[in-house]
Amino acid sequence: MTLATHNLALRVPGRTLVEELSFELAPGACCALLGRNGAGKTNVLLALAGLRGCDAGHVSLAGQALHEFSRAETAQRIGILLQEEHESFWGTVEEYVMLGCAPRDGHWFGSAPAASTPARDAIATMQLADHAQQPYRTLSGGERQRARIAQLLAQDPHVLLLDEPLTHLDLGHQVLAMERFATLARSGRIVLMILHEPLWASRYCDQALLLYDSARFCFGAAPDVLTREHLESLYGCRLEPIVLHDRTLLLPSV
């Protein structure tokens, strides 16, 4: 089941974000999406999830145009972690995570008994077992982010679209999250995540999509795309190569 864009164009008033964007992600792909603030990264993610219309071109899943799927069919195949959550959930952490099971079991608010096991497994994976019965609204920012990731894991979609999944996470939980995403990709899922740290992208992702200003983009294998030249052009700052254990890391120049 591949995820692809075909000559995709996305626009906002007065500006074109992407133009003629075409790329394909096969099962097993772990792709980083990088770009400066306002480059259109979130809009691309929303279009891939079917939550935003395309101004030209289209998105396809398994060779079928995404707009031909019903909302329920899309939710069974594609999961998205949004950057912001505007409303505070009233229930416990476990009840919140169980919402992720709704697209598959057809019961909202996690009322189906079958929702319990994947929800508890996801809670354990994100190291939230001690908080399972705690009101969701009382969690810290980092704990809430882990609960949001756990909800997506409980959904178990074939395609995971992640908008800045490492926000609010401490270093140890960043590693935990990235390891889990990489494991899901190795199991045959498709993972596409917006990241602001090229070091995470180069360590865990095998493909990368860079969104430049003026609707330009670069897509390909991570080692070919995440180069000093490309990243300096993308971010508008100088980078210094640091060699560590035969791996070249690119850090901002001081």
mmCIF file of C-alpha atoms in Angstrom:
data_model
loop_
_atom_site.group_PDB
_atom_site.id
_atom_site.type_symbol
_atom_site.label_atom_id
_atom_site.label_comp_id
_atom_site.label_asym_id
_atom_site.label_seq_id
_atom_site.Cartn_x
_atom_site.Cartn_y
_atom_site.Cartn_z
ATOM 1 C CA MET A 1 0.000 0.000 0.000
ATOM 2 C CA THR A 2 1.905 3.048 -1.249
ATOM 3 C CA LEU A 3 1.247 6.707 -0.454
ATOM 4 C CA ALA A 4 1.974 9.148 -3.283
ATOM 5 C CA THR A 5 1.437 12.691 -4.474
ATOM 6 C CA HIS A 6 0.907 13.479 -8.140
ATOM 7 C CA ASN A 7 1.815 17.016 -9.284
ATOM 8 C CA LEU A 8 0.436 18.344 -6.020
ATOM 9 C CA ALA A 9 -0.078 22.080 -5.588
ATOM 10 C CA LEU A 10 -1.058 23.741 -2.310
ATOM 11 C CA ARG A 11 -1.756 27.437 -1.982
ATOM 12 C CA VAL A 12 -2.721 29.919 0.680
ATOM 13 C CA PRO A 13 -3.878 33.498 -0.033
ATOM 14 C CA GLY A 14 -1.100 35.301 -1.844
ATOM 15 C CA ARG A 15 1.378 32.436 -1.836
ATOM 16 C CA THR A 16 2.055 29.025 -3.369
ATOM 17 C CA LEU A 17 3.407 26.568 -0.822
ATOM 18 C CA VAL A 18 4.188 23.632 -3.110
ATOM 19 C CA GLU A 19 3.883 23.196 -6.867
ATOM 20 C CA GLU A 20 4.090 19.989 -8.919
ATOM 21 C CA LEU A 21 5.113 17.989 -5.864
ATOM 22 C CA SER A 22 5.374 14.310 -6.788
ATOM 23 C CA PHE A 23 6.829 11.591 -4.588
ATOM 24 C CA GLU A 24 5.978 8.059 -3.489
ATOM 25 C CA LEU A 25 6.444 6.256 -0.191
ATOM 26 C CA ALA A 26 6.382 2.464 -0.214
ATOM 27 C CA PRO A 27 5.701 0.196 2.782
ATOM 28 C CA GLY A 28 8.676 0.335 5.124
ATOM 29 C CA ALA A 29 9.515 3.958 4.368
ATOM 30 C CA CYS A 30 10.508 6.282 7.203
ATOM 31 C CA CYS A 31 10.603 9.791 5.755
ATOM 32 C CA ALA A 32 11.544 13.106 7.349
ATOM 33 C CA LEU A 33 9.844 16.311 6.208
ATOM 34 C CA LEU A 34 11.985 19.369 6.898
ATOM 35 C CA GLY A 35 11.670 23.053 6.113
ATOM 36 C CA ARG A 36 11.685 26.518 7.600
ATOM 37 C CA ASN A 37 8.688 27.916 9.457
ATOM 38 C CA GLY A 38 5.845 28.645 7.061
ATOM 39 C CA ALA A 39 7.250 26.513 4.234
ATOM 40 C CA GLY A 40 4.044 24.455 4.023
ATOM 41 C CA LYS A 41 5.006 21.302 5.923
ATOM 42 C CA THR A 42 1.778 21.047 7.917
ATOM 43 C CA ASN A 43 -0.313 21.750 4.820
ATOM 44 C CA VAL A 44 1.396 18.870 3.022
ATOM 45 C CA LEU A 45 0.673 16.575 5.962
ATOM 46 C CA LEU A 46 -2.987 17.636 6.037
ATOM 47 C CA ALA A 47 -3.312 16.989 2.299
ATOM 48 C CA LEU A 48 -1.772 13.531 2.704
ATOM 49 C CA ALA A 49 -4.330 12.781 5.427
ATOM 50 C CA GLY A 50 -7.243 13.992 3.319
ATOM 51 C CA LEU A 51 -7.907 16.861 5.732
ATOM 52 C CA ARG A 52 -7.053 19.604 3.248
ATOM 53 C CA GLY A 53 -8.052 19.989 -0.363
ATOM 54 C CA CYS A 54 -5.462 20.078 -3.161
ATOM 55 C CA ASP A 55 -5.317 23.136 -5.416
ATOM 56 C CA ALA A 56 -3.948 20.938 -8.206
ATOM 57 C CA GLY A 57 -2.906 17.311 -8.534
ATOM 58 C CA HIS A 58 -3.946 14.680 -6.036
ATOM 59 C CA VAL A 59 -2.868 12.225 -3.345
ATOM 60 C CA SER A 60 -3.232 8.477 -3.829
ATOM 61 C CA LEU A 61 -3.179 5.535 -1.457
ATOM 62 C CA ALA A 62 -2.590 2.048 -2.885
ATOM 63 C CA GLY A 63 -3.055 3.519 -6.350
ATOM 64 C CA GLN A 64 -6.498 4.979 -5.589
ATOM 65 C CA ALA A 65 -7.171 8.707 -5.277
ATOM 66 C CA LEU A 66 -7.489 9.553 -1.602
ATOM 67 C CA HIS A 67 -10.649 11.609 -2.104
ATOM 68 C CA GLU A 68 -12.414 8.442 -3.306
ATOM 69 C CA PHE A 69 -12.152 6.882 0.161
ATOM 70 C CA SER A 70 -14.808 7.593 2.764
ATOM 71 C CA ARG A 71 -13.754 9.316 5.995
ATOM 72 C CA ALA A 72 -14.076 6.007 7.846
ATOM 73 C CA GLU A 73 -11.983 4.163 5.248
ATOM 74 C CA THR A 74 -9.300 6.840 5.391
ATOM 75 C CA ALA A 75 -9.183 6.740 9.199
ATOM 76 C CA GLN A 76 -8.680 2.985 9.098
ATOM 77 C CA ARG A 77 -5.634 3.418 6.869
ATOM 78 C CA ILE A 78 -4.095 6.776 7.788
ATOM 79 C CA GLY A 79 -3.396 8.216 11.232
ATOM 80 C CA ILE A 80 -2.217 11.759 11.883
ATOM 81 C CA LEU A 81 -0.655 13.395 14.909
ATOM 82 C CA LEU A 82 -1.506 17.084 14.653
ATOM 83 C CA GLN A 83 0.782 19.773 15.979
ATOM 84 C CA GLU A 84 -1.828 21.315 18.265
ATOM 85 C CA GLU A 85 -4.831 20.078 20.184
ATOM 86 C CA HIS A 86 -7.287 22.832 20.989
ATOM 87 C CA GLU A 87 -9.630 21.055 23.401
ATOM 88 C CA SER A 88 -8.857 19.307 26.660
ATOM 89 C CA PHE A 89 -10.235 15.789 26.952
ATOM 90 C CA TRP A 90 -12.505 15.186 29.965
ATOM 91 C CA GLY A 91 -11.610 11.536 30.711
ATOM 92 C CA THR A 92 -8.629 9.512 31.863
ATOM 93 C CA VAL A 93 -5.445 8.822 29.925
ATOM 94 C CA GLU A 94 -6.636 5.289 29.177
ATOM 95 C CA GLU A 95 -9.974 6.556 27.858
ATOM 96 C CA TYR A 96 -8.177 9.120 25.736
ATOM 97 C CA VAL A 97 -5.859 6.528 24.195
ATOM 98 C CA MET A 98 -8.807 4.175 23.572
ATOM 99 C CA LEU A 99 -10.252 6.795 21.223
ATOM 100 C CA GLY A 100 -7.566 5.710 18.777
ATOM 101 C CA CYS A 101 -9.338 2.363 18.402
ATOM 102 C CA ALA A 102 -12.614 3.948 17.230
ATOM 103 C CA PRO A 103 -11.911 3.839 13.464
ATOM 104 C CA ARG A 104 -11.410 0.061 13.623
ATOM 105 C CA ASP A 105 -13.939 -1.099 16.224
ATOM 106 C CA GLY A 106 -16.660 1.428 15.379
ATOM 107 C CA HIS A 107 -17.228 2.475 19.004
ATOM 108 C CA TRP A 108 -16.441 6.045 19.982
ATOM 109 C CA PHE A 109 -15.112 6.879 23.449
ATOM 110 C CA GLY A 110 -13.441 3.469 23.527
ATOM 111 C CA SER A 111 -16.602 1.665 24.594
ATOM 112 C CA ALA A 112 -15.725 -1.604 22.850
ATOM 113 C CA PRO A 113 -13.957 -4.112 25.147
ATOM 114 C CA ALA A 114 -11.603 -4.966 22.271
ATOM 115 C CA ALA A 115 -10.182 -1.447 22.534
ATOM 116 C CA SER A 116 -8.646 -2.089 25.950
ATOM 117 C CA THR A 117 -5.716 -4.290 24.941
ATOM 118 C CA PRO A 118 -4.226 -2.148 22.126
ATOM 119 C CA ALA A 119 -4.761 0.968 24.249
ATOM 120 C CA ARG A 120 -2.989 -0.525 27.258
ATOM 121 C CA ASP A 121 -0.174 -1.816 25.076
ATOM 122 C CA ALA A 122 0.279 1.662 23.587
ATOM 123 C CA ILE A 123 0.205 3.260 27.043
ATOM 124 C CA ALA A 124 2.895 0.858 28.217
ATOM 125 C CA THR A 125 4.987 1.492 25.105
ATOM 126 C CA MET A 126 4.981 5.242 25.807
ATOM 127 C CA GLN A 127 5.778 4.651 29.509
ATOM 128 C CA LEU A 128 2.466 6.007 30.785
ATOM 129 C CA ALA A 129 1.185 2.975 32.699
ATOM 130 C CA ASP A 130 1.413 4.823 36.030
ATOM 131 C CA HIS A 131 -0.790 7.580 34.571
ATOM 132 C CA ALA A 132 -3.455 5.398 32.920
ATOM 133 C CA GLN A 133 -6.219 6.383 35.367
ATOM 134 C CA GLN A 134 -5.086 9.988 35.729
ATOM 135 C CA PRO A 135 -7.289 12.700 34.180
ATOM 136 C CA TYR A 136 -5.803 13.551 30.794
ATOM 137 C CA ARG A 137 -6.116 17.288 31.389
ATOM 138 C CA THR A 138 -3.777 17.083 34.411
ATOM 139 C CA LEU A 139 -0.812 15.714 32.451
ATOM 140 C CA SER A 140 2.290 17.770 31.797
ATOM 141 C CA GLY A 141 3.045 18.877 28.240
ATOM 142 C CA GLY A 142 5.460 16.011 27.639
ATOM 143 C CA GLU A 143 3.142 13.428 29.187
ATOM 144 C CA ARG A 144 0.281 14.703 27.065
ATOM 145 C CA GLN A 145 2.399 14.401 23.931
ATOM 146 C CA ARG A 146 3.215 10.794 24.817
ATOM 147 C CA ALA A 147 -0.492 10.100 25.338
ATOM 148 C CA ARG A 148 -1.232 11.573 21.913
ATOM 149 C CA ILE A 149 1.389 9.310 20.348
ATOM 150 C CA ALA A 150 -0.074 6.364 22.288
ATOM 151 C CA GLN A 151 -3.515 7.126 20.851
ATOM 152 C CA LEU A 152 -2.053 6.969 17.345
ATOM 153 C CA LEU A 153 -0.315 3.678 18.157
ATOM 154 C CA ALA A 154 -3.617 2.254 19.397
ATOM 155 C CA GLN A 155 -5.208 3.254 16.089
ATOM 156 C CA ASP A 156 -2.591 1.089 14.324
ATOM 157 C CA PRO A 157 -2.867 2.704 10.880
ATOM 158 C CA HIS A 158 -0.830 1.648 7.870
ATOM 159 C CA VAL A 159 0.331 5.254 7.320
ATOM 160 C CA LEU A 160 1.486 7.451 10.209
ATOM 161 C CA LEU A 161 1.716 11.196 9.588
ATOM 162 C CA LEU A 162 3.411 13.032 12.442
ATOM 163 C CA ASP A 163 3.560 16.819 12.837
ATOM 164 C CA GLU A 164 6.506 17.614 15.115
ATOM 165 C CA PRO A 165 6.093 14.454 17.243
ATOM 166 C CA LEU A 166 9.044 15.321 19.501
ATOM 167 C CA THR A 167 7.493 18.559 20.802
ATOM 168 C CA HIS A 168 7.671 18.813 24.626
ATOM 169 C CA LEU A 169 9.478 15.474 24.963
ATOM 170 C CA ASP A 170 12.641 15.194 27.029
ATOM 171 C CA LEU A 171 15.665 13.589 25.402
ATOM 172 C CA GLY A 172 14.993 10.085 26.683
ATOM 173 C CA HIS A 173 11.403 10.129 25.445
ATOM 174 C CA GLN A 174 12.514 11.566 22.114
ATOM 175 C CA VAL A 175 14.670 8.469 21.686
ATOM 176 C CA LEU A 176 11.772 6.261 22.802
ATOM 177 C CA ALA A 177 9.421 7.834 20.248
ATOM 178 C CA MET A 178 11.902 7.727 17.367
ATOM 179 C CA GLU A 179 12.790 4.110 18.072
ATOM 180 C CA ARG A 180 9.101 3.204 18.019
ATOM 181 C CA PHE A 181 8.487 5.025 14.734
ATOM 182 C CA ALA A 182 11.495 3.325 13.151
ATOM 183 C CA THR A 183 10.261 -0.069 14.365
ATOM 184 C CA LEU A 184 6.846 0.559 12.820
ATOM 185 C CA ALA A 185 8.503 1.418 9.502
ATOM 186 C CA ARG A 186 10.570 -1.751 9.609
ATOM 187 C CA SER A 187 7.348 -3.716 10.155
ATOM 188 C CA GLY A 188 5.973 -2.408 6.836
ATOM 189 C CA ARG A 189 4.190 0.762 7.902
ATOM 190 C CA ILE A 190 4.773 4.101 6.199
ATOM 191 C CA VAL A 191 6.002 6.843 8.540
ATOM 192 C CA LEU A 192 6.285 10.495 7.501
ATOM 193 C CA MET A 193 7.232 12.986 10.187
ATOM 194 C CA ILE A 194 7.883 16.702 10.340
ATOM 195 C CA LEU A 195 11.138 17.283 12.202
ATOM 196 C CA HIS A 196 13.166 20.373 13.038
ATOM 197 C CA GLU A 197 16.364 18.522 13.913
ATOM 198 C CA PRO A 198 18.337 17.096 10.971
ATOM 199 C CA LEU A 199 20.297 14.883 13.375
ATOM 200 C CA TRP A 200 17.175 12.842 14.175
ATOM 201 C CA ALA A 201 16.297 12.702 10.491
ATOM 202 C CA SER A 202 19.712 11.435 9.435
ATOM 203 C CA ARG A 203 19.810 8.832 12.192
ATOM 204 C CA TYR A 204 16.339 7.317 11.826
ATOM 205 C CA CYS A 205 14.953 8.138 8.375
ATOM 206 C CA ASP A 206 15.809 6.503 5.072
ATOM 207 C CA GLN A 207 14.117 9.175 2.948
ATOM 208 C CA ALA A 208 13.716 12.922 3.251
ATOM 209 C CA LEU A 209 11.583 15.672 1.732
ATOM 210 C CA LEU A 210 12.833 19.252 1.978
ATOM 211 C CA LEU A 211 10.446 22.158 1.389
ATOM 212 C CA TYR A 212 12.188 25.366 0.385
ATOM 213 C CA ASP A 213 10.730 28.820 -0.091
ATOM 214 C CA SER A 214 9.231 29.657 -3.495
ATOM 215 C CA ALA A 215 7.533 26.231 -3.696
ATOM 216 C CA ARG A 216 10.810 24.379 -4.375
ATOM 217 C CA PHE A 217 11.368 20.927 -2.942
ATOM 218 C CA CYS A 218 13.907 18.111 -2.828
ATOM 219 C CA PHE A 219 13.013 14.461 -2.248
ATOM 220 C CA GLY A 220 15.132 11.333 -2.192
ATOM 221 C CA ALA A 221 17.208 8.954 -0.108
ATOM 222 C CA ALA A 222 18.192 10.582 3.189
ATOM 223 C CA PRO A 223 21.984 10.402 2.618
ATOM 224 C CA ASP A 224 21.550 12.161 -0.740
ATOM 225 C CA VAL A 225 19.174 14.835 0.543
ATOM 226 C CA LEU A 226 20.435 15.627 4.047
ATOM 227 C CA THR A 227 23.718 17.104 2.862
ATOM 228 C CA ARG A 228 25.504 20.180 4.127
ATOM 229 C CA GLU A 229 24.768 22.068 0.910
ATOM 230 C CA HIS A 230 21.057 21.252 0.931
ATOM 231 C CA LEU A 231 20.539 21.976 4.618
ATOM 232 C CA GLU A 232 22.454 25.255 4.590
ATOM 233 C CA SER A 233 20.290 26.383 1.693
ATOM 234 C CA LEU A 234 17.149 25.166 3.448
ATOM 235 C CA TYR A 235 17.734 26.863 6.795
ATOM 236 C CA GLY A 236 19.834 29.839 5.722
ATOM 237 C CA CYS A 237 22.599 29.181 8.238
ATOM 238 C CA ARG A 238 26.090 27.732 8.159
ATOM 239 C CA LEU A 239 26.666 24.179 9.340
ATOM 240 C CA GLU A 240 29.849 22.513 10.498
ATOM 241 C CA PRO A 241 30.559 18.818 9.892
ATOM 242 C CA ILE A 242 31.532 16.853 12.996
ATOM 243 C CA VAL A 243 32.836 13.288 12.542
ATOM 244 C CA LEU A 244 31.862 10.930 15.359
ATOM 245 C CA HIS A 245 32.426 7.165 15.138
ATOM 246 C CA ASP A 246 32.637 7.295 11.331
ATOM 247 C CA ARG A 247 29.362 9.237 11.179
ATOM 248 C CA THR A 248 29.331 12.844 9.916
ATOM 249 C CA LEU A 249 27.020 15.106 11.913
ATOM 250 C CA LEU A 250 26.043 18.609 10.825
ATOM 251 C CA LEU A 251 25.799 21.187 13.615
ATOM 252 C CA PRO A 252 25.104 24.948 13.420
ATOM 253 C CA SER A 253 28.303 26.925 13.092
ATOM 254 C CA VAL A 254 29.112 29.139 16.087
#
